[in-house]
mmCIF file of C-alpha atoms in Angstrom:
data_model
loop_
_atom_site.group_PDB
_atom_site.id
_atom_site.type_symbol
_atom_site.label_atom_id
_atom_site.label_comp_id
_atom_site.label_asym_id
_atom_site.label_seq_id
_atom_site.Cartn_x
_atom_site.Cartn_y
_atom_site.Cartn_z
ATOM 1 C CA UNK A 96 0.000 0.000 0.000
ATOM 2 C CA UNK A 97 1.627 3.254 -1.114
ATOM 3 C CA UNK A 98 0.271 5.368 1.794
ATOM 4 C CA UNK A 99 1.673 2.906 4.294
ATOM 5 C CA UNK A 100 5.125 2.895 2.742
ATOM 6 C CA UNK A 101 5.012 6.696 2.586
ATOM 7 C CA UNK A 102 4.256 6.781 6.324
ATOM 8 C CA UNK A 103 7.005 4.214 6.991
ATOM 9 C CA UNK A 104 9.427 6.498 5.185
ATOM 10 C CA UNK A 105 8.095 9.514 7.138
ATOM 11 C CA UNK A 106 8.707 7.673 10.405
ATOM 12 C CA UNK A 107 12.260 6.820 9.351
ATOM 13 C CA UNK A 108 13.276 10.448 8.742
ATOM 14 C CA UNK A 109 15.634 11.656 11.440
ATOM 15 C CA UNK A 110 13.492 14.517 12.875
ATOM 16 C CA UNK A 111 10.659 11.998 13.345
ATOM 17 C CA UNK A 112 12.956 9.600 15.205
ATOM 18 C CA UNK A 113 14.404 12.484 17.254
ATOM 19 C CA UNK A 114 10.908 13.593 18.258
ATOM 20 C CA UNK A 115 9.847 10.026 19.050
ATOM 21 C CA UNK A 116 12.925 9.324 21.148
ATOM 22 C CA UNK A 117 13.194 12.714 22.853
ATOM 23 C CA UNK A 118 12.810 12.849 26.620
ATOM 24 C CA UNK A 119 11.131 16.229 26.898
ATOM 25 C CA UNK A 120 10.240 17.733 23.505
ATOM 26 C CA UNK A 121 7.575 15.095 22.800
ATOM 27 C CA UNK A 122 6.005 15.623 26.235
ATOM 28 C CA UNK A 123 6.049 19.403 25.781
ATOM 29 C CA UNK A 124 4.255 19.054 22.414
ATOM 30 C CA UNK A 125 1.736 16.633 23.961
ATOM 31 C CA UNK A 126 1.112 19.028 26.858
ATOM 32 C CA UNK A 127 0.607 21.972 24.494
ATOM 33 C CA UNK A 128 -1.834 19.832 22.461
ATOM 34 C CA UNK A 129 -3.907 18.855 25.510
ATOM 35 C CA UNK A 130 -3.917 22.262 27.226
ATOM 36 C CA UNK A 131 -4.850 24.221 24.094
ATOM 37 C CA UNK A 132 -8.047 22.164 24.203
ATOM 38 C CA UNK A 133 -9.293 24.614 26.870
ATOM 39 C CA UNK A 134 -8.858 27.506 24.452
ATOM 40 C CA UNK A 135 -10.191 25.842 21.323
ATOM 41 C CA UNK A 136 -12.973 23.699 22.796
ATOM 42 C CA UNK A 137 -13.852 26.306 25.421
ATOM 43 C CA UNK A 138 -14.441 29.162 22.982
ATOM 44 C CA UNK A 139 -16.087 26.873 20.399
ATOM 45 C CA UNK A 140 -18.425 25.597 23.121
ATOM 46 C CA UNK A 141 -19.573 29.137 23.994
ATOM 47 C CA UNK A 142 -20.342 29.867 20.313
ATOM 48 C CA UNK A 143 -22.226 26.562 19.878
ATOM 49 C CA UNK A 144 -24.193 27.127 23.086
ATOM 50 C CA UNK A 145 -25.190 30.571 21.769
ATOM 51 C CA UNK A 146 -26.347 28.991 18.477
ATOM 52 C CA UNK A 147 -28.381 26.518 20.535
ATOM 53 C CA UNK A 148 -29.933 29.388 22.507
ATOM 54 C CA UNK A 149 -28.508 28.058 25.783
ATOM 55 C CA UNK A 150 -26.290 30.976 26.699
ATOM 56 C CA UNK A 151 -25.721 34.749 26.236
ATOM 57 C CA UNK A 152 -29.246 35.055 24.828
ATOM 58 C CA UNK A 153 -29.202 38.849 24.982
ATOM 59 C CA UNK A 154 -25.899 39.164 23.133
ATOM 60 C CA UNK A 155 -26.210 39.180 19.300
ATOM 61 C CA UNK A 156 -25.033 35.850 17.871
ATOM 62 C CA UNK A 157 -22.814 37.672 15.358
ATOM 63 C CA UNK A 158 -21.002 39.417 18.218
ATOM 64 C CA UNK A 159 -20.351 36.123 20.053
ATOM 65 C CA UNK A 160 -19.125 34.532 16.813
ATOM 66 C CA UNK A 161 -16.888 37.388 15.669
ATOM 67 C CA UNK A 162 -15.379 38.237 19.077
ATOM 68 C CA UNK A 163 -14.530 34.616 19.919
ATOM 69 C CA UNK A 164 -13.469 33.490 16.438
ATOM 70 C CA UNK A 165 -9.834 34.713 16.751
ATOM 71 C CA UNK A 166 -9.482 32.629 19.924
ATOM 72 C CA UNK A 167 -11.048 29.487 18.430
ATOM 73 C CA UNK A 168 -9.013 29.833 15.244
ATOM 74 C CA UNK A 169 -5.691 30.379 17.029
ATOM 75 C CA UNK A 170 -6.502 27.515 19.392
ATOM 76 C CA UNK A 171 -7.269 25.293 16.397
ATOM 77 C CA UNK A 172 -4.022 26.244 14.642
ATOM 78 C CA UNK A 173 -1.953 25.418 17.747
ATOM 79 C CA UNK A 174 -3.818 22.102 18.105
ATOM 80 C CA UNK A 175 -3.361 21.264 14.422
ATOM 81 C CA UNK A 176 0.353 22.091 14.515
ATOM 82 C CA UNK A 177 1.067 20.206 17.766
ATOM 83 C CA UNK A 178 -1.178 17.362 16.561
ATOM 84 C CA UNK A 179 0.753 17.145 13.273
ATOM 85 C CA UNK A 180 4.014 16.903 15.235
ATOM 86 C CA UNK A 181 2.539 14.121 17.408
ATOM 87 C CA UNK A 182 1.523 12.325 14.205
ATOM 88 C CA UNK A 183 4.944 12.906 12.645
ATOM 89 C CA UNK A 184 6.640 11.406 15.731
ATOM 90 C CA UNK A 185 5.063 7.976 15.076
ATOM 91 C CA UNK A 186 3.137 7.944 11.766
ATOM 92 C CA UNK A 187 2.543 4.192 11.549
ATOM 93 C CA UNK A 188 1.286 3.869 15.138
ATOM 94 C CA UNK A 189 -1.182 6.678 14.529
ATOM 95 C CA UNK A 190 -2.250 5.320 11.153
ATOM 96 C CA UNK A 191 -2.938 1.890 12.655
ATOM 97 C CA UNK A 192 -4.885 3.391 15.564
ATOM 98 C CA UNK A 193 -8.652 3.028 15.098
ATOM 99 C CA UNK A 194 -9.387 5.925 17.448
ATOM 100 C CA UNK A 195 -6.996 8.147 15.471
ATOM 101 C CA UNK A 196 -8.782 7.302 12.208
ATOM 102 C CA UNK A 197 -12.151 7.945 13.845
ATOM 103 C CA UNK A 198 -10.864 11.239 15.208
ATOM 104 C CA UNK A 199 -9.652 12.398 11.763
ATOM 105 C CA UNK A 200 -13.003 11.513 10.163
ATOM 106 C CA UNK A 201 -14.838 13.387 12.925
ATOM 107 C CA UNK A 202 -12.622 16.471 12.421
ATOM 108 C CA UNK A 203 -13.399 16.406 8.680
ATOM 109 C CA UNK A 204 -17.114 16.128 9.509
ATOM 110 C CA UNK A 205 -16.863 19.048 11.969
ATOM 111 C CA UNK A 206 -15.042 21.070 9.294
ATOM 112 C CA UNK A 207 -17.752 20.332 6.700
ATOM 113 C CA UNK A 208 -20.426 21.297 9.235
ATOM 114 C CA UNK A 209 -18.662 24.602 9.983
ATOM 115 C CA UNK A 210 -18.163 25.309 6.267
ATOM 116 C CA UNK A 211 -21.824 24.580 5.481
ATOM 117 C CA UNK A 212 -22.876 26.798 8.371
ATOM 118 C CA UNK A 213 -20.848 29.736 7.097
ATOM 119 C CA UNK A 214 -21.895 29.186 3.497
ATOM 120 C CA UNK A 215 -25.625 28.779 4.106
ATOM 121 C CA UNK A 216 -27.115 29.261 7.581
ATOM 122 C CA UNK A 217 -24.851 32.166 8.509
ATOM 123 C CA UNK A 218 -25.726 34.140 5.330
ATOM 124 C CA UNK A 219 -28.972 35.482 6.765
ATOM 125 C CA UNK A 220 -27.612 35.992 10.278
ATOM 126 C CA UNK A 221 -29.148 39.500 10.320
ATOM 127 C CA UNK A 222 -32.605 37.846 10.441
ATOM 128 C CA UNK A 223 -31.906 35.911 13.638
ATOM 129 C CA UNK A 224 -28.925 37.721 15.137
ATOM 130 C CA UNK A 225 -30.872 39.014 18.139
ATOM 131 C CA UNK A 226 -33.162 36.000 18.606
ATOM 132 C CA UNK A 227 -32.572 34.655 22.132
ATOM 133 C CA UNK A 228 -33.192 31.194 20.684
ATOM 134 C CA UNK A 229 -32.137 31.024 16.996
ATOM 135 C CA UNK A 230 -34.179 29.146 14.337
ATOM 136 C CA UNK A 231 -34.166 25.373 14.245
ATOM 137 C CA UNK A 232 -31.563 24.991 11.469
ATOM 138 C CA UNK A 233 -29.114 27.236 13.386
ATOM 139 C CA UNK A 234 -29.648 25.215 16.555
ATOM 140 C CA UNK A 235 -29.109 22.046 14.536
ATOM 141 C CA UNK A 236 -25.759 23.343 13.232
ATOM 142 C CA UNK A 237 -24.687 24.277 16.780
ATOM 143 C CA UNK A 238 -25.802 20.936 18.221
ATOM 144 C CA UNK A 239 -24.046 18.926 15.494
ATOM 145 C CA UNK A 240 -20.839 20.933 16.012
ATOM 146 C CA UNK A 241 -21.006 20.396 19.784
ATOM 147 C CA UNK A 242 -21.547 16.646 19.388
ATOM 148 C CA UNK A 243 -18.789 16.279 16.806
ATOM 149 C CA UNK A 244 -16.160 18.202 18.811
ATOM 150 C CA UNK A 245 -17.036 16.283 21.990
ATOM 151 C CA UNK A 246 -16.582 13.050 20.005
ATOM 152 C CA UNK A 247 -13.245 14.315 18.644
ATOM 153 C CA UNK A 248 -12.043 14.919 22.226
ATOM 154 C CA UNK A 249 -13.233 11.475 23.353
ATOM 155 C CA UNK A 250 -11.689 9.698 20.354
ATOM 156 C CA UNK A 251 -8.383 11.487 21.001
ATOM 157 C CA UNK A 252 -8.416 10.528 24.666
ATOM 158 C CA UNK A 253 -9.085 6.883 23.766
ATOM 159 C CA UNK A 254 -6.074 6.626 21.412
ATOM 160 C CA UNK A 255 -3.718 5.193 24.085
ATOM 161 C CA UNK A 256 -6.202 2.378 24.808
ATOM 162 C CA UNK A 257 -6.122 0.879 21.297
ATOM 163 C CA UNK A 258 -3.848 -1.994 22.339
ATOM 164 C CA UNK A 259 -5.664 -2.386 25.638
ATOM 165 C CA UNK A 260 -8.980 -3.001 23.883
ATOM 166 C CA UNK A 261 -8.098 -4.335 20.465
ATOM 167 C CA UNK A 262 -4.557 -5.624 21.102
ATOM 168 C CA UNK B 27 -2.610 5.688 59.880
ATOM 169 C CA UNK B 28 -0.232 7.776 57.791
ATOM 170 C CA UNK B 29 -1.353 9.571 54.641
ATOM 171 C CA UNK B 30 0.483 7.028 52.487
ATOM 172 C CA UNK B 31 -1.287 4.168 54.268
ATOM 173 C CA UNK B 32 -4.606 5.909 53.692
ATOM 174 C CA UNK B 33 -3.814 6.278 49.960
ATOM 175 C CA UNK B 34 -2.811 2.596 49.811
ATOM 176 C CA UNK B 35 -6.010 1.597 51.569
ATOM 177 C CA UNK B 36 -8.057 3.633 49.037
ATOM 178 C CA UNK B 37 -6.263 2.258 45.981
ATOM 179 C CA UNK B 38 -6.459 -1.393 47.107
ATOM 180 C CA UNK B 39 -9.990 -1.299 48.525
ATOM 181 C CA UNK B 40 -12.245 -3.868 46.788
ATOM 182 C CA UNK B 41 -14.369 -1.356 44.771
ATOM 183 C CA UNK B 42 -11.250 0.380 43.397
ATOM 184 C CA UNK B 43 -9.605 -2.933 42.522
ATOM 185 C CA UNK B 44 -12.790 -3.882 40.662
ATOM 186 C CA UNK B 45 -12.880 -0.529 38.810
ATOM 187 C CA UNK B 46 -9.237 -0.867 37.763
ATOM 188 C CA UNK B 47 -9.942 -4.385 36.560
ATOM 189 C CA UNK B 48 -12.593 -3.125 34.151
ATOM 190 C CA UNK B 49 -11.169 -2.339 30.699
ATOM 191 C CA UNK B 50 -13.481 0.605 30.090
ATOM 192 C CA UNK B 51 -13.861 2.226 33.511
ATOM 193 C CA UNK B 52 -10.663 4.284 33.682
ATOM 194 C CA UNK B 53 -10.781 5.386 29.992
ATOM 195 C CA UNK B 54 -14.449 6.397 30.332
ATOM 196 C CA UNK B 55 -13.815 8.412 33.498
ATOM 197 C CA UNK B 56 -10.711 10.017 31.953
ATOM 198 C CA UNK B 57 -12.779 10.894 28.854
ATOM 199 C CA UNK B 58 -15.486 12.619 30.913
ATOM 200 C CA UNK B 59 -12.779 14.436 32.890
ATOM 201 C CA UNK B 60 -11.340 15.803 29.616
ATOM 202 C CA UNK B 61 -14.772 16.869 28.304
ATOM 203 C CA UNK B 62 -15.214 18.728 31.596
ATOM 204 C CA UNK B 63 -11.964 20.562 30.837
ATOM 205 C CA UNK B 64 -13.535 21.992 27.677
ATOM 206 C CA UNK B 65 -16.679 23.143 29.520
ATOM 207 C CA UNK B 66 -14.704 24.622 32.424
ATOM 208 C CA UNK B 67 -12.242 26.217 29.974
ATOM 209 C CA UNK B 68 -15.072 27.941 28.110
ATOM 210 C CA UNK B 69 -16.707 29.270 31.288
ATOM 211 C CA UNK B 70 -13.432 30.541 32.779
ATOM 212 C CA UNK B 71 -12.093 32.043 29.535
ATOM 213 C CA UNK B 72 -15.334 33.878 28.700
ATOM 214 C CA UNK B 73 -15.041 35.944 31.896
ATOM 215 C CA UNK B 74 -11.252 36.089 32.281
ATOM 216 C CA UNK B 75 -10.696 37.244 28.686
ATOM 217 C CA UNK B 76 -13.293 39.954 29.311
ATOM 218 C CA UNK B 77 -11.502 41.012 32.511
ATOM 219 C CA UNK B 78 -8.370 41.433 30.382
ATOM 220 C CA UNK B 79 -10.324 43.526 27.862
ATOM 221 C CA UNK B 80 -10.425 40.673 25.302
ATOM 222 C CA UNK B 81 -13.070 38.400 23.806
ATOM 223 C CA UNK B 82 -16.608 39.733 24.320
ATOM 224 C CA UNK B 83 -15.215 43.095 25.451
ATOM 225 C CA UNK B 84 -18.323 45.097 24.491
ATOM 226 C CA UNK B 85 -20.485 43.321 27.056
ATOM 227 C CA UNK B 86 -20.600 44.222 30.757
ATOM 228 C CA UNK B 87 -18.638 41.745 32.898
ATOM 229 C CA UNK B 88 -21.756 40.883 34.944
ATOM 230 C CA UNK B 89 -23.716 39.805 31.823
ATOM 231 C CA UNK B 90 -21.002 37.291 30.927
ATOM 232 C CA UNK B 91 -20.361 36.251 34.527
ATOM 233 C CA UNK B 92 -24.014 35.396 35.236
ATOM 234 C CA UNK B 93 -24.180 33.231 32.129
ATOM 235 C CA UNK B 94 -20.780 31.667 32.632
ATOM 236 C CA UNK B 95 -21.536 30.582 36.186
ATOM 237 C CA UNK B 96 -23.878 27.810 35.041
ATOM 238 C CA UNK B 97 -21.180 26.379 32.763
ATOM 239 C CA UNK B 98 -18.506 26.838 35.408
ATOM 240 C CA UNK B 99 -20.592 24.747 37.810
ATOM 241 C CA UNK B 100 -21.327 22.205 35.060
ATOM 242 C CA UNK B 101 -17.597 21.952 34.299
ATOM 243 C CA UNK B 102 -16.797 21.432 37.985
ATOM 244 C CA UNK B 103 -19.611 18.872 38.267
ATOM 245 C CA UNK B 104 -17.970 16.912 35.425
ATOM 246 C CA UNK B 105 -14.370 17.337 36.595
ATOM 247 C CA UNK B 106 -14.435 17.025 40.390
ATOM 248 C CA UNK B 107 -16.160 13.613 40.823
ATOM 249 C CA UNK B 108 -14.256 12.087 37.890
ATOM 250 C CA UNK B 109 -11.038 13.644 39.237
ATOM 251 C CA UNK B 110 -11.613 12.023 42.648
ATOM 252 C CA UNK B 111 -12.190 8.639 40.953
ATOM 253 C CA UNK B 112 -9.061 8.988 38.790
ATOM 254 C CA UNK B 113 -7.102 9.845 41.935
ATOM 255 C CA UNK B 114 -8.462 6.857 43.843
ATOM 256 C CA UNK B 115 -7.494 4.454 41.040
ATOM 257 C CA UNK B 116 -3.780 5.269 41.415
ATOM 258 C CA UNK B 117 -3.586 7.108 44.758
ATOM 259 C CA UNK B 118 -0.137 5.828 45.758
ATOM 260 C CA UNK B 119 1.412 6.911 42.447
ATOM 261 C CA UNK B 120 0.182 10.480 43.014
ATOM 262 C CA UNK B 121 1.419 10.476 46.631
ATOM 263 C CA UNK B 122 5.000 10.558 45.337
ATOM 264 C CA UNK B 123 4.423 13.201 42.615
ATOM 265 C CA UNK B 124 5.153 16.832 43.506
ATOM 266 C CA UNK B 125 2.952 17.886 40.562
ATOM 267 C CA UNK B 126 -0.029 16.222 42.255
ATOM 268 C CA UNK B 127 0.414 18.230 45.474
ATOM 269 C CA UNK B 128 0.975 21.429 43.489
ATOM 270 C CA UNK B 129 -2.206 20.724 41.498
ATOM 271 C CA UNK B 130 -4.212 20.010 44.661
ATOM 272 C CA UNK B 131 -2.970 23.189 46.387
ATOM 273 C CA UNK B 132 -3.713 25.313 43.305
ATOM 274 C CA UNK B 133 -7.176 23.728 43.091
ATOM 275 C CA UNK B 134 -8.034 24.665 46.684
ATOM 276 C CA UNK B 135 -6.681 28.181 46.053
ATOM 277 C CA UNK B 136 -8.574 28.667 42.780
ATOM 278 C CA UNK B 137 -11.882 27.449 44.241
ATOM 279 C CA UNK B 138 -11.516 29.833 47.193
ATOM 280 C CA UNK B 139 -10.420 32.653 44.875
ATOM 281 C CA UNK B 140 -13.200 32.019 42.328
ATOM 282 C CA UNK B 141 -16.083 31.896 44.784
ATOM 283 C CA UNK B 142 -14.874 34.261 47.541
ATOM 284 C CA UNK B 143 -12.902 36.903 45.627
ATOM 285 C CA UNK B 144 -13.743 36.766 41.912
ATOM 286 C CA UNK B 145 -17.460 35.951 42.079
ATOM 287 C CA UNK B 146 -18.630 38.910 44.236
ATOM 288 C CA UNK B 147 -16.645 41.322 42.055
ATOM 289 C CA UNK B 148 -17.748 40.104 38.623
ATOM 290 C CA UNK B 149 -21.442 39.689 39.512
ATOM 291 C CA UNK B 150 -22.004 43.350 40.425
ATOM 292 C CA UNK B 151 -24.283 45.295 38.097
ATOM 293 C CA UNK B 152 -22.324 48.470 38.586
ATOM 294 C CA UNK B 153 -18.740 47.290 38.815
ATOM 295 C CA UNK B 154 -16.420 49.279 41.052
ATOM 296 C CA UNK B 155 -13.312 47.594 39.658
ATOM 297 C CA UNK B 156 -10.564 49.624 38.076
ATOM 298 C CA UNK B 157 -9.302 48.217 34.750
ATOM 299 C CA UNK B 158 -6.125 47.320 36.627
ATOM 300 C CA UNK B 159 -8.076 45.471 39.314
ATOM 301 C CA UNK B 160 -10.007 43.571 36.637
ATOM 302 C CA UNK B 161 -6.743 42.559 34.963
ATOM 303 C CA UNK B 162 -5.297 41.285 38.238
ATOM 304 C CA UNK B 163 -8.471 39.263 38.832
ATOM 305 C CA UNK B 164 -8.272 37.708 35.355
ATOM 306 C CA UNK B 165 -4.546 36.997 35.506
ATOM 307 C CA UNK B 166 -4.693 35.359 38.965
ATOM 308 C CA UNK B 167 -7.618 33.172 37.850
ATOM 309 C CA UNK B 168 -5.970 32.151 34.553
ATOM 310 C CA UNK B 169 -2.598 31.467 36.229
ATOM 311 C CA UNK B 170 -4.121 29.218 38.874
ATOM 312 C CA UNK B 171 -6.226 27.284 36.344
ATOM 313 C CA UNK B 172 -3.202 26.890 34.050
ATOM 314 C CA UNK B 173 -1.170 25.519 36.984
ATOM 315 C CA UNK B 174 -3.926 22.973 37.664
ATOM 316 C CA UNK B 175 -4.164 21.948 34.005
ATOM 317 C CA UNK B 176 -0.371 21.591 33.730
ATOM 318 C CA UNK B 177 -0.299 19.578 36.956
ATOM 319 C CA UNK B 178 -3.081 17.385 35.569
ATOM 320 C CA UNK B 179 -1.113 16.723 32.400
ATOM 321 C CA UNK B 180 2.095 15.975 34.316
ATOM 322 C CA UNK B 181 0.564 13.491 36.767
ATOM 323 C CA UNK B 182 -1.071 11.626 33.883
ATOM 324 C CA UNK B 183 2.250 10.830 32.210
ATOM 325 C CA UNK B 184 3.510 7.264 32.619
#
């Protein structure tokens, strides 16, 4: 399988081995990845709860979205970068991990959901911006996002247990 | 009974041995603990960013604080019981880790600070905080929570 041999090659490059074998750098990257979850998931949660009409009902939805977006986006970038390094440190282990594959699929799904939201539902935000509880389709987008990101977190946390359960 | 003996007694008590023996118990509890981190992170950041003049800076602090409190309590309700269970599973390991005692101390401090110092100040309709005072409040809160999160990460390493 070409992808597998590509990943085997990736894992044999010396920075990958250095990262994998390092005493501290790997743990620092892992810590950054886990702790940035507060920033990314925390700010995303507030936005999704606003779309669901569960929080900040008197604050316009557009204000919650636009003021928190820089924090969610920077949190996501830090998570993506640290996550890529964690993948690069042991490509084959990650590739063979069922929870990792699930997590990647869930991230793609969350990305598609966010893209669809901005392309369609968010277009007429002026119509529901000040609604304490937004229309059903907006709540649906928020609920789906919330469920997907929670599943991403759970799938990521379960990655170390692959061998334990499916060994 | 010394503290170490107490921790040993907890870890090797029959219910804890049974929980550790289950292949899904520890992962499930750890998963809920991590989800709680997201909820708590959102609730804390919403207010602390505002105290630093960031995030939803156009809204009064009290508007955000009243809303955030529900999610703060929900986050604690997810994290504290699962945290106690995670501790009990491997109590003797944590006994020897400085990071565990640092985390525990910071947790006691942040809970006291959040409910006795921060809460009365951020809930006021007409805030009498100076911008400097608000910054100090936000920075102390964020520093303590970061210490706890770092401690949590460190004690989880093999």
